[in-house]
PDB file of C-alpha atoms in Angstrom:
ATOM      1  CA  UNK A   1      95.178  98.455 107.671  1.00 40.00           C
ATOM      2  CA  UNK A   2      91.638  98.368 106.192  1.00 40.00           C
ATOM      3  CA  UNK A   3      89.409 101.527 106.722  1.00 35.00           C
ATOM      4  CA  UNK A   4      86.825  99.328 108.037  1.00 39.00           C
ATOM      5  CA  UNK A   5      88.857  97.989 110.755  1.00 39.00           C
ATOM      6  CA  UNK A   6      90.102 101.660 111.585  1.00 36.00           C
ATOM      7  CA  UNK A   7      86.496 102.746 112.084  1.00 38.00           C
ATOM      8  CA  UNK A   8      85.882  99.963 114.556  1.00 37.00           C
ATOM      9  CA  UNK A   9      88.861 100.806 116.792  1.00 40.00           C
ATOM     10  CA  UNK A  10      87.966 102.556 119.967  1.00 36.00           C
ATOM     11  CA  UNK A  11      88.846 106.011 120.909  1.00 36.00           C
ATOM     12  CA  UNK A  12      92.232 106.167 122.421  1.00 35.00           C
ATOM     13  CA  UNK A  13      93.020 108.118 125.384  1.00 34.00           C
ATOM     14  CA  UNK A  14      96.328 106.427 126.588  1.00 32.00           C
ATOM     15  CA  UNK A  15      99.440 108.506 126.619  1.00 35.00           C
ATOM     16  CA  UNK A  16      97.545 111.928 126.787  1.00 37.00           C
ATOM     17  CA  UNK A  17      99.341 113.548 129.539  1.00 35.00           C
ATOM     18  CA  UNK A  18      97.563 116.524 131.210  1.00 34.00           C
ATOM     19  CA  UNK A  19      99.748 119.642 131.744  1.00 37.00           C
ATOM     20  CA  UNK A  20      99.839 121.208 135.168  1.00 32.00           C
ATOM     21  CA  UNK A  21      97.930 124.443 133.970  1.00 32.00           C
ATOM     22  CA  UNK A  22      94.761 125.962 135.260  1.00 36.00           C
ATOM     23  CA  UNK A  23      91.784 125.279 132.921  1.00 45.00           C
ATOM     24  CA  UNK A  24      88.515 126.811 132.438  1.00 48.00           C
ATOM     25  CA  UNK A  25      86.429 123.474 132.741  1.00 63.00           C
ATOM     26  CA  UNK A  26      87.245 121.975 129.380  1.00 71.00           C
ATOM     27  CA  UNK A  27      84.665 119.162 129.989  1.00 75.00           C
ATOM     28  CA  UNK A  28      82.039 121.862 129.602  1.00 89.00           C
ATOM     29  CA  UNK A  29      82.916 122.428 126.021  1.00 96.00           C
ATOM     30  CA  UNK A  30      81.198 123.985 124.130  1.00 97.00           C
ATOM     31  CA  UNK A  31      79.801 126.916 125.937  1.00 96.00           C
ATOM     32  CA  UNK A  32      79.488 129.275 123.096  1.00 97.00           C
ATOM     33  CA  UNK A  33      79.240 129.304 119.208  1.00 98.00           C
ATOM     34  CA  UNK A  34      82.027 127.304 117.441  1.00 98.00           C
ATOM     35  CA  UNK A  35      83.519 128.324 114.143  1.00 98.00           C
ATOM     36  CA  UNK A  36      84.268 125.381 111.729  1.00 98.00           C
ATOM     37  CA  UNK A  37      86.699 126.423 109.079  1.00 98.00           C
ATOM     38  CA  UNK A  38      85.689 124.545 105.745  1.00 97.00           C
ATOM     39  CA  UNK A  39      88.763 124.742 103.275  1.00 92.00           C
ATOM     40  CA  UNK A  40      86.745 124.607 100.308  1.00 85.00           C
ATOM     41  CA  UNK A  41      84.062 126.583  98.312  1.00 83.00           C
ATOM     42  CA  UNK A  42      80.270 126.547  99.401  1.00 87.00           C
ATOM     43  CA  UNK A  43      78.304 123.855  97.656  1.00 82.00           C
ATOM     44  CA  UNK A  44      81.092 121.560  97.050  1.00 76.00           C
ATOM     45  CA  UNK A  45      81.590 118.013  98.298  1.00 76.00           C
ATOM     46  CA  UNK A  46      83.206 118.809 101.608  1.00 85.00           C
ATOM     47  CA  UNK A  47      81.060 121.875 102.213  1.00 90.00           C
ATOM     48  CA  UNK A  48      77.895 119.286 101.925  1.00 88.00           C
ATOM     49  CA  UNK A  49      79.428 117.006 104.468  1.00 92.00           C
ATOM     50  CA  UNK A  50      80.833 119.558 106.821  1.00 95.00           C
ATOM     51  CA  UNK A  51      77.571 121.363 107.141  1.00 96.00           C
ATOM     52  CA  UNK A  52      75.643 118.019 107.783  1.00 97.00           C
ATOM     53  CA  UNK A  53      78.324 117.226 110.626  1.00 98.00           C
ATOM     54  CA  UNK A  54      77.812 120.895 112.036  1.00 98.00           C
ATOM     55  CA  UNK A  55      74.080 120.481 112.178  1.00 98.00           C
ATOM     56  CA  UNK A  56      74.403 117.261 114.117  1.00 98.00           C
ATOM     57  CA  UNK A  57      76.921 118.892 116.449  1.00 98.00           C
ATOM     58  CA  UNK A  58      74.573 121.710 116.952  1.00 98.00           C
ATOM     59  CA  UNK A  59      71.709 119.370 117.845  1.00 98.00           C
ATOM     60  CA  UNK A  60      73.691 117.367 120.355  1.00 97.00           C
ATOM     61  CA  UNK A  61      75.465 120.315 122.126  1.00 97.00           C
ATOM     62  CA  UNK A  62      72.885 123.026 122.030  1.00 97.00           C
ATOM     63  CA  UNK A  63      75.565 125.497 120.668  1.00 98.00           C
ATOM     64  CA  UNK A  64      75.777 126.636 117.227  1.00 98.00           C
ATOM     65  CA  UNK A  65      78.420 125.211 115.022  1.00 98.00           C
ATOM     66  CA  UNK A  66      78.952 127.869 112.035  1.00 98.00           C
ATOM     67  CA  UNK A  67      80.633 126.881 108.809  1.00 98.00           C
ATOM     68  CA  UNK A  68      83.136 129.438 107.574  1.00 97.00           C
ATOM     69  CA  UNK A  69      84.534 128.852 103.954  1.00 96.00           C
ATOM     70  CA  UNK A  70      88.228 129.815 103.660  1.00 94.00           C
ATOM     71  CA  UNK A  71      89.155 128.743 100.323  1.00 89.00           C
ATOM     72  CA  UNK A  72      92.483 128.785  98.196  1.00 81.00           C
ATOM     73  CA  UNK A  73      95.684 126.851  97.376  1.00 76.00           C
ATOM     74  CA  UNK A  74      94.519 123.395  97.763  1.00 69.00           C
ATOM     75  CA  UNK A  75      92.999 123.990 101.268  1.00 83.00           C
ATOM     76  CA  UNK A  76      96.169 125.694 102.747  1.00 89.00           C
ATOM     77  CA  UNK A  77      94.676 129.050 103.076  1.00 93.00           C
ATOM     78  CA  UNK A  78      92.171 127.622 105.436  1.00 95.00           C
ATOM     79  CA  UNK A  79      94.505 125.402 107.181  1.00 97.00           C
ATOM     80  CA  UNK A  80      96.683 128.406 108.038  1.00 97.00           C
ATOM     81  CA  UNK A  81      93.655 130.215 109.463  1.00 97.00           C
ATOM     82  CA  UNK A  82      92.995 127.285 111.747  1.00 98.00           C
ATOM     83  CA  UNK A  83      96.730 126.896 112.941  1.00 98.00           C
ATOM     84  CA  UNK A  84      96.837 130.706 113.651  1.00 97.00           C
ATOM     85  CA  UNK A  85      93.445 130.841 115.552  1.00 98.00           C
ATOM     86  CA  UNK A  86      93.313 130.920 119.407  1.00 97.00           C
ATOM     87  CA  UNK A  87      93.697 127.494 121.094  1.00 97.00           C
ATOM     88  CA  UNK A  88      90.361 127.593 122.946  1.00 96.00           C
ATOM     89  CA  UNK A  89      88.332 124.932 121.231  1.00 97.00           C
ATOM     90  CA  UNK A  90      86.140 127.485 119.451  1.00 98.00           C
ATOM     91  CA  UNK A  91      87.884 127.513 116.104  1.00 98.00           C
ATOM     92  CA  UNK A  92      87.918 123.969 114.619  1.00 98.00           C
ATOM     93  CA  UNK A  93      88.123 122.925 110.983  1.00 98.00           C
ATOM     94  CA  UNK A  94      88.825 120.268 108.284  1.00 97.00           C
ATOM     95  CA  UNK A  95      91.857 118.334 108.287  1.00 97.00           C
ATOM     96  CA  UNK A  96      92.441 115.694 105.713  1.00 94.00           C
ATOM     97  CA  UNK A  97      94.667 114.225 103.021  1.00 93.00           C
ATOM     98  CA  UNK A  98      94.890 117.220 100.991  1.00 88.00           C
ATOM     99  CA  UNK A  99      96.070 119.683 103.602  1.00 92.00           C
ATOM    100  CA  UNK A 100      97.841 117.460 106.063  1.00 94.00           C
ATOM    101  CA  UNK A 101      99.417 114.822 103.688  1.00 94.00           C
ATOM    102  CA  UNK A 102      99.706 116.132 100.168  1.00 91.00           C
ATOM    103  CA  UNK A 103     100.226 119.832 100.636  1.00 89.00           C
ATOM    104  CA  UNK A 104     103.690 119.493 102.146  1.00 91.00           C
ATOM    105  CA  UNK A 105     105.105 117.887  98.922  1.00 89.00           C
ATOM    106  CA  UNK A 106     103.249 120.557  96.661  1.00 85.00           C
ATOM    107  CA  UNK A 107     103.923 123.757  98.464  1.00 85.00           C
ATOM    108  CA  UNK A 108     107.617 124.007  99.708  1.00 82.00           C
ATOM    109  CA  UNK A 109     106.815 127.236 101.566  1.00 88.00           C
ATOM    110  CA  UNK A 110     103.686 125.984 103.509  1.00 92.00           C
ATOM    111  CA  UNK A 111     102.900 128.383 106.414  1.00 94.00           C
ATOM    112  CA  UNK A 112     101.823 125.705 108.716  1.00 96.00           C
ATOM    113  CA  UNK A 113     103.300 122.380 110.013  1.00 95.00           C
ATOM    114  CA  UNK A 114     101.003 119.480 109.688  1.00 94.00           C
ATOM    115  CA  UNK A 115     102.386 117.594 112.432  1.00 92.00           C
ATOM    116  CA  UNK A 116     103.208 120.334 114.862  1.00 95.00           C
ATOM    117  CA  UNK A 117     100.483 123.005 114.595  1.00 98.00           C
ATOM    118  CA  UNK A 118      97.229 121.106 115.166  1.00 98.00           C
ATOM    119  CA  UNK A 119      95.421 119.276 117.720  1.00 98.00           C
ATOM    120  CA  UNK A 120      93.976 116.317 115.987  1.00 98.00           C
ATOM    121  CA  UNK A 121      90.454 115.553 117.120  1.00 98.00           C
ATOM    122  CA  UNK A 122      88.817 112.788 115.160  1.00 98.00           C
ATOM    123  CA  UNK A 123      88.415 111.290 111.869  1.00 98.00           C
ATOM    124  CA  UNK A 124      84.994 112.320 110.184  1.00 98.00           C
ATOM    125  CA  UNK A 125      84.553 110.675 106.804  1.00 95.00           C
ATOM    126  CA  UNK A 126      85.976 108.683 104.005  1.00 90.00           C
ATOM    127  CA  UNK A 127      85.001 109.142 100.344  1.00 91.00           C
ATOM    128  CA  UNK A 128      86.225 107.892  96.724  1.00 92.00           C
ATOM    129  CA  UNK A 129      86.575 110.497  94.018  1.00 94.00           C
ATOM    130  CA  UNK A 130      84.620 110.278  90.943  1.00 96.00           C
ATOM    131  CA  UNK A 131      85.703 110.529  87.336  1.00 98.00           C
ATOM    132  CA  UNK A 132      82.991 111.840  85.108  1.00 98.00           C
ATOM    133  CA  UNK A 133      82.521 113.854  81.928  1.00 98.00           C
ATOM    134  CA  UNK A 134      80.285 116.462  80.145  1.00 98.00           C
ATOM    135  CA  UNK A 135      77.226 114.668  78.827  1.00 97.00           C
ATOM    136  CA  UNK A 136      78.127 115.586  75.215  1.00 97.00           C
ATOM    137  CA  UNK A 137      81.639 114.299  75.390  1.00 97.00           C
ATOM    138  CA  UNK A 138      81.895 111.283  73.060  1.00 96.00           C
ATOM    139  CA  UNK A 139      83.182 108.721  75.655  1.00 97.00           C
ATOM    140  CA  UNK A 140      80.726 106.442  77.567  1.00 97.00           C
ATOM    141  CA  UNK A 141      83.548 104.260  79.419  1.00 98.00           C
ATOM    142  CA  UNK A 142      86.999 104.611  80.625  1.00 98.00           C
ATOM    143  CA  UNK A 143      88.397 102.860  77.518  1.00 98.00           C
ATOM    144  CA  UNK A 144      86.565 105.144  75.223  1.00 98.00           C
ATOM    145  CA  UNK A 145      87.810 108.242  77.161  1.00 98.00           C
ATOM    146  CA  UNK A 146      91.485 107.098  76.901  1.00 98.00           C
ATOM    147  CA  UNK A 147      91.142 106.317  73.344  1.00 98.00           C
ATOM    148  CA  UNK A 148      89.598 109.843  72.788  1.00 98.00           C
ATOM    149  CA  UNK A 149      92.360 111.502  74.713  1.00 98.00           C
ATOM    150  CA  UNK A 150      95.192 109.574  73.091  1.00 98.00           C
ATOM    151  CA  UNK A 151      93.718 110.466  69.565  1.00 98.00           C
ATOM    152  CA  UNK A 152      93.676 114.219  70.499  1.00 98.00           C
ATOM    153  CA  UNK A 153      96.430 115.182  72.686  1.00 97.00           C
ATOM    154  CA  UNK A 154      95.749 118.519  74.602  1.00 97.00           C
ATOM    155  CA  UNK A 155      92.404 119.041  73.065  1.00 97.00           C
ATOM    156  CA  UNK A 156      90.359 118.205  76.156  1.00 98.00           C
ATOM    157  CA  UNK A 157      90.942 119.522  79.819  1.00 97.00           C
ATOM    158  CA  UNK A 158      90.022 118.266  83.125  1.00 97.00           C
ATOM    159  CA  UNK A 159      88.920 120.264  86.288  1.00 96.00           C
ATOM    160  CA  UNK A 160      89.246 119.842  89.929  1.00 91.00           C
ATOM    161  CA  UNK A 161      88.366 122.101  92.895  1.00 84.00           C
ATOM    162  CA  UNK A 162      92.022 122.859  93.394  1.00 77.00           C
ATOM    163  CA  UNK A 163      95.625 121.998  93.237  1.00 75.00           C
ATOM    164  CA  UNK A 164      96.966 119.705  95.957  1.00 72.00           C
ATOM    165  CA  UNK A 165      93.637 117.787  96.431  1.00 79.00           C
ATOM    166  CA  UNK A 166      93.071 114.101  95.913  1.00 87.00           C
ATOM    167  CA  UNK A 167      91.010 114.941  92.782  1.00 89.00           C
ATOM    168  CA  UNK A 168      93.941 116.717  91.414  1.00 88.00           C
ATOM    169  CA  UNK A 169      96.321 113.857  92.231  1.00 89.00           C
ATOM    170  CA  UNK A 170      93.748 111.373  90.660  1.00 93.00           C
ATOM    171  CA  UNK A 171      93.882 113.415  87.351  1.00 94.00           C
ATOM    172  CA  UNK A 172      97.666 113.440  87.252  1.00 91.00           C
ATOM    173  CA  UNK A 173      97.845 109.733  88.010  1.00 92.00           C
ATOM    174  CA  UNK A 174      95.169 108.935  85.397  1.00 96.00           C
ATOM    175  CA  UNK A 175      97.279 110.661  82.751  1.00 95.00           C
ATOM    176  CA  UNK A 176     100.382 108.999  83.797  1.00 92.00           C
ATOM    177  CA  UNK A 177      98.906 105.515  83.782  1.00 94.00           C
ATOM    178  CA  UNK A 178      97.029 106.127  80.286  1.00 97.00           C
ATOM    179  CA  UNK A 179      99.843 108.111  78.729  1.00 96.00           C
ATOM    180  CA  UNK A 180      97.518 110.888  77.837  1.00 97.00           C
ATOM    181  CA  UNK A 181      97.810 114.617  77.478  1.00 96.00           C
ATOM    182  CA  UNK A 182      94.862 116.479  79.326  1.00 96.00           C
ATOM    183  CA  UNK A 183      95.626 119.909  80.470  1.00 96.00           C
ATOM    184  CA  UNK A 184      94.636 120.816  84.333  1.00 94.00           C
ATOM    185  CA  UNK A 185      92.245 123.673  85.020  1.00 94.00           C
ATOM    186  CA  UNK A 186      92.101 124.659  88.682  1.00 89.00           C
ATOM    187  CA  UNK A 187      88.971 126.016  90.512  1.00 89.00           C
ATOM    188  CA  UNK A 188      88.317 127.252  93.877  1.00 82.00           C
ATOM    189  CA  UNK A 189      86.188 124.452  94.845  1.00 82.00           C
ATOM    190  CA  UNK A 190      84.154 121.675  93.195  1.00 87.00           C
ATOM    191  CA  UNK A 191      80.909 123.453  92.853  1.00 88.00           C
ATOM    192  CA  UNK A 192      82.191 126.250  90.358  1.00 93.00           C
ATOM    193  CA  UNK A 193      84.196 123.660  88.496  1.00 94.00           C
ATOM    194  CA  UNK A 194      80.960 121.449  88.032  1.00 96.00           C
ATOM    195  CA  UNK A 195      79.151 124.511  86.694  1.00 96.00           C
ATOM    196  CA  UNK A 196      81.732 125.011  84.012  1.00 97.00           C
ATOM    197  CA  UNK A 197      81.565 121.317  83.106  1.00 98.00           C
ATOM    198  CA  UNK A 198      77.767 121.355  82.709  1.00 97.00           C
ATOM    199  CA  UNK A 199      78.354 124.459  80.491  1.00 97.00           C
ATOM    200  CA  UNK A 200      80.973 122.612  78.242  1.00 96.00           C
ATOM    201  CA  UNK A 201      83.758 124.932  79.349  1.00 96.00           C
ATOM    202  CA  UNK A 202      85.693 121.894  80.767  1.00 97.00           C
ATOM    203  CA  UNK A 203      85.374 118.328  79.497  1.00 98.00           C
ATOM    204  CA  UNK A 204      86.460 116.000  82.191  1.00 98.00           C
ATOM    205  CA  UNK A 205      86.485 116.237  85.920  1.00 98.00           C
ATOM    206  CA  UNK A 206      87.622 114.616  89.110  1.00 96.00           C
ATOM    207  CA  UNK A 207      85.713 115.343  92.324  1.00 92.00           C
ATOM    208  CA  UNK A 208      84.962 113.879  95.775  1.00 87.00           C
ATOM    209  CA  UNK A 209      81.903 111.703  95.107  1.00 91.00           C
ATOM    210  CA  UNK A 210      79.668 114.002  97.423  1.00 84.00           C
ATOM    211  CA  UNK A 211      79.929 116.837  95.016  1.00 86.00           C
ATOM    212  CA  UNK A 212      78.648 115.436  91.625  1.00 92.00           C
ATOM    213  CA  UNK A 213      76.438 112.632  92.816  1.00 92.00           C
ATOM    214  CA  UNK A 214      73.314 114.522  92.522  1.00 91.00           C
ATOM    215  CA  UNK A 215      74.199 115.608  88.883  1.00 95.00           C
ATOM    216  CA  UNK A 216      75.011 111.970  88.067  1.00 96.00           C
ATOM    217  CA  UNK A 217      71.653 110.842  89.324  1.00 94.00           C
ATOM    218  CA  UNK A 218      69.804 113.591  87.367  1.00 96.00           C
ATOM    219  CA  UNK A 219      71.709 112.529  84.207  1.00 97.00           C
ATOM    220  CA  UNK A 220      73.470 115.935  83.911  1.00 98.00           C
ATOM    221  CA  UNK A 221      76.873 114.346  83.737  1.00 98.00           C
ATOM    222  CA  UNK A 222      78.230 110.954  82.730  1.00 98.00           C
ATOM    223  CA  UNK A 223      79.824 108.942  85.550  1.00 98.00           C
ATOM    224  CA  UNK A 224      82.724 106.810  84.293  1.00 98.00           C
ATOM    225  CA  UNK A 225      84.577 105.432  87.383  1.00 98.00           C
ATOM    226  CA  UNK A 226      85.282 105.900  91.207  1.00 96.00           C
ATOM    227  CA  UNK A 227      88.730 106.001  92.484  1.00 95.00           C
ATOM    228  CA  UNK A 228      88.350 103.588  95.348  1.00 91.00           C
ATOM    229  CA  UNK A 229      89.691  99.948  94.953  1.00 87.00           C
ATOM    230  CA  UNK A 230      86.145  98.758  94.752  1.00 89.00           C
ATOM    231  CA  UNK A 231      82.806 100.192  93.540  1.00 90.00           C
ATOM    232  CA  UNK A 232      80.966 102.573  95.846  1.00 88.00           C
ATOM    233  CA  UNK A 233      77.547 101.354  97.308  1.00 80.00           C
ATOM    234  CA  UNK A 234      76.210 104.953  96.485  1.00 86.00           C
ATOM    235  CA  UNK A 235      76.719 104.296  92.908  1.00 91.00           C
ATOM    236  CA  UNK A 236      77.040 100.622  92.380  1.00 91.00           C
ATOM    237  CA  UNK A 237      76.613 100.670  88.793  1.00 95.00           C
ATOM    238  CA  UNK A 238      79.777 102.861  88.235  1.00 96.00           C
ATOM    239  CA  UNK A 239      82.832 100.833  87.940  1.00 98.00           C
ATOM    240  CA  UNK A 240      86.126 101.277  89.921  1.00 96.00           C
ATOM    241  CA  UNK A 241      89.008 102.628  87.952  1.00 97.00           C
ATOM    242  CA  UNK A 242      91.112  99.772  89.158  1.00 96.00           C
ATOM    243  CA  UNK A 243      88.932  97.498  86.817  1.00 97.00           C
ATOM    244  CA  UNK A 244      90.670  99.208  83.878  1.00 97.00           C
ATOM    245  CA  UNK A 245      93.871 100.337  85.573  1.00 97.00           C
ATOM    246  CA  UNK A 246      94.995  97.725  88.133  1.00 96.00           C
ATOM    247  CA  UNK A 247      96.331  99.313  91.139  1.00 92.00           C
ATOM    248  CA  UNK A 248      94.453 102.683  90.973  1.00 94.00           C
ATOM    249  CA  UNK A 249      93.569 103.605  94.602  1.00 89.00           C
ATOM    250  CA  UNK A 250      93.099 107.118  95.935  1.00 90.00           C
ATOM    251  CA  UNK A 251      90.398 107.698  98.494  1.00 89.00           C
ATOM    252  CA  UNK A 252      89.821 110.840 100.331  1.00 90.00           C
ATOM    253  CA  UNK A 253      89.846 111.062 104.137  1.00 94.00           C
ATOM    254  CA  UNK A 254      88.982 113.875 106.291  1.00 96.00           C
ATOM    255  CA  UNK A 255      88.709 114.698 110.102  1.00 98.00           C
ATOM    256  CA  UNK A 256      88.436 117.584 112.443  1.00 98.00           C
ATOM    257  CA  UNK A 257      91.501 119.550 113.665  1.00 98.00           C
ATOM    258  CA  UNK A 258      91.975 122.639 115.985  1.00 98.00           C
ATOM    259  CA  UNK A 259      94.959 124.800 116.806  1.00 98.00           C
ATOM    260  CA  UNK A 260      97.670 123.186 118.794  1.00 98.00           C
ATOM    261  CA  UNK A 261      97.595 123.596 122.676  1.00 97.00           C
ATOM    262  CA  UNK A 262      94.247 122.352 123.640  1.00 96.00           C
ATOM    263  CA  UNK A 263      94.066 120.613 126.969  1.00 95.00           C
ATOM    264  CA  UNK A 264      94.013 116.834 126.450  1.00 95.00           C
ATOM    265  CA  UNK A 265      90.747 116.312 128.299  1.00 95.00           C
ATOM    266  CA  UNK A 266      89.130 118.904 125.984  1.00 96.00           C
ATOM    267  CA  UNK A 267      90.302 117.086 123.051  1.00 97.00           C
ATOM    268  CA  UNK A 268      88.769 113.861 124.329  1.00 97.00           C
ATOM    269  CA  UNK A 269      85.374 115.911 125.035  1.00 97.00           C
ATOM    270  CA  UNK A 270      85.363 116.985 121.441  1.00 98.00           C
ATOM    271  CA  UNK A 271      86.085 113.677 119.917  1.00 98.00           C
ATOM    272  CA  UNK A 272      83.403 111.958 122.111  1.00 97.00           C
ATOM    273  CA  UNK A 273      80.699 114.571 121.108  1.00 98.00           C
ATOM    274  CA  UNK A 274      81.880 114.203 117.469  1.00 98.00           C
ATOM    275  CA  UNK A 275      81.526 110.460 117.491  1.00 98.00           C
ATOM    276  CA  UNK A 276      77.952 110.751 119.023  1.00 98.00           C
ATOM    277  CA  UNK A 277      77.213 112.960 116.006  1.00 98.00           C
ATOM    278  CA  UNK A 278      78.733 110.611 113.467  1.00 98.00           C
ATOM    279  CA  UNK A 279      76.487 107.755 114.857  1.00 98.00           C
ATOM    280  CA  UNK A 280      73.290 109.733 114.459  1.00 98.00           C
ATOM    281  CA  UNK A 281      71.191 107.775 111.927  1.00 96.00           C
ATOM    282  CA  UNK A 282      70.174 110.955 109.977  1.00 96.00           C
ATOM    283  CA  UNK A 283      73.882 111.998 109.632  1.00 96.00           C
ATOM    284  CA  UNK A 284      74.908 108.433 108.615  1.00 94.00           C
ATOM    285  CA  UNK A 285      72.069 108.623 105.973  1.00 92.00           C
ATOM    286  CA  UNK A 286      73.306 112.086 104.735  1.00 91.00           C
ATOM    287  CA  UNK A 287      76.868 110.929 104.398  1.00 91.00           C
ATOM    288  CA  UNK A 288      75.790 107.727 102.514  1.00 87.00           C
ATOM    289  CA  UNK A 289      73.488 109.695 100.324  1.00 87.00           C
ATOM    290  CA  UNK A 290      76.425 111.780  99.409  1.00 86.00           C
ATOM    291  CA  UNK A 291      78.994 109.042  98.765  1.00 87.00           C
ATOM    292  CA  UNK A 292      80.790 109.220 102.152  1.00 90.00           C
ATOM    293  CA  UNK A 293      81.269 106.842 105.095  1.00 88.00           C
ATOM    294  CA  UNK A 294      81.605 107.984 108.763  1.00 93.00           C
ATOM    295  CA  UNK A 295      85.128 107.516 110.094  1.00 94.00           C
ATOM    296  CA  UNK A 296      85.341 107.330 113.834  1.00 96.00           C
ATOM    297  CA  UNK A 297      88.833 107.677 114.841  1.00 96.00           C
ATOM    298  CA  UNK A 298      90.272 109.029 118.163  1.00 95.00           C
ATOM    299  CA  UNK A 299      92.718 111.855 118.643  1.00 97.00           C
ATOM    300  CA  UNK A 300      95.953 109.902 118.794  1.00 97.00           C
ATOM    301  CA  UNK A 301      95.027 107.345 116.115  1.00 97.00           C
ATOM    302  CA  UNK A 302      93.953 110.112 113.828  1.00 98.00           C
ATOM    303  CA  UNK A 303      97.259 112.061 114.436  1.00 97.00           C
ATOM    304  CA  UNK A 304      99.154 108.915 113.732  1.00 97.00           C
ATOM    305  CA  UNK A 305      97.221 108.012 110.594  1.00 95.00           C
ATOM    306  CA  UNK A 306      97.736 111.468 109.101  1.00 96.00           C
ATOM    307  CA  UNK A 307     101.489 111.344 109.915  1.00 96.00           C
ATOM    308  CA  UNK A 308     101.858 107.896 108.273  1.00 95.00           C
ATOM    309  CA  UNK A 309     100.017 109.092 104.944  1.00 93.00           C
ATOM    310  CA  UNK A 310     102.387 111.975 104.307  1.00 94.00           C
ATOM    311  CA  UNK A 311     105.311 109.974 103.045  1.00 94.00           C
ATOM    312  CA  UNK A 312     102.767 107.913 100.950  1.00 89.00           C
ATOM    313  CA  UNK A 313     101.235 110.774  99.392  1.00 91.00           C
ATOM    314  CA  UNK A 314     104.869 112.283  98.867  1.00 91.00           C
ATOM    315  CA  UNK A 315     105.788 109.239  96.607  1.00 87.00           C
ATOM    316  CA  UNK A 316     102.491 109.521  94.775  1.00 84.00           C
ATOM    317  CA  UNK A 317     103.109 113.257  93.994  1.00 87.00           C
ATOM    318  CA  UNK A 318     106.595 112.269  92.885  1.00 84.00           C
ATOM    319  CA  UNK A 319     105.495 109.261  90.536  1.00 77.00           C
ATOM    320  CA  UNK A 320     102.761 111.504  89.253  1.00 75.00           C
ATOM    321  CA  UNK A 321     104.584 114.825  88.444  1.00 73.00           C
ATOM    322  CA  UNK A 322     101.782 116.751  90.084  1.00 68.00           C
ATOM    323  CA  UNK A 323     102.278 120.465  90.912  1.00 59.00           C
ATOM    324  CA  UNK A 324     100.122 123.586  91.831  1.00 51.00           C
ATOM    325  CA  UNK A 325      98.095 124.837  88.900  1.00 44.00           C
TER     326      UNK A 325
END
């Protein structure tokens, strides 16, 4: 189903049975500071968007939403922290394609169960990944990059913000489809990887569009393609990889999760307030400026979408040969 159609669908409440347990007025949430666990490094793509969302939630609710960065292992470190937190609605965090759909295929000893250990609250945003290179690399287009890599196997490397992320999987799929040899360099987040690319320590990078978009606009890096099926309105002059590699399509999706066990009415309250935040013009503008699109999706729909994505990602991981770095 097209993402645009998913974003238009209403919040789903049907089927959420209310357990016969005494509750401390979940409809009053939040009554204190909320900890939001971001799985990636400060300054990276998901950090930028997470902080913008939390600022909007603070403005709407009058309570502070504080971002805590818990990085490592493709988002699994932070994901485990969310799963093991107290189920009271005051620890939430980022749940998306990397930790909910890709990680089960890359990490056999995953310390959490994506389908069992979380309350799925809402979708937050969609964003394509970007293929870009150091400004001094002698490649100005995707065909030129492919030719350079094929002529120099193993000489040029590529970086991402961690194994098990869509940028990592994009890199492996790119190598597979172009039959090139480009070693993978793993970083604990997109921001430190970008610093090394600017310094020439790494040559090629895949990252969520929000991270490098400022460097692209400032002419500090060279954008070659986005990984969505169509060009991004944030960088309309940059082609889609599918224009050169038909069928290439890997877009990041992220939502908000919390530990399993929240009362259904509290989950709905959290989703409703989140959707208010996602509709705020200033947040929509921030998302758009950073290459992302608000993704309003109700709790049941978000949980079902994540569940359906896992086997799709498993097949992509198998085809690409991707593995933790």
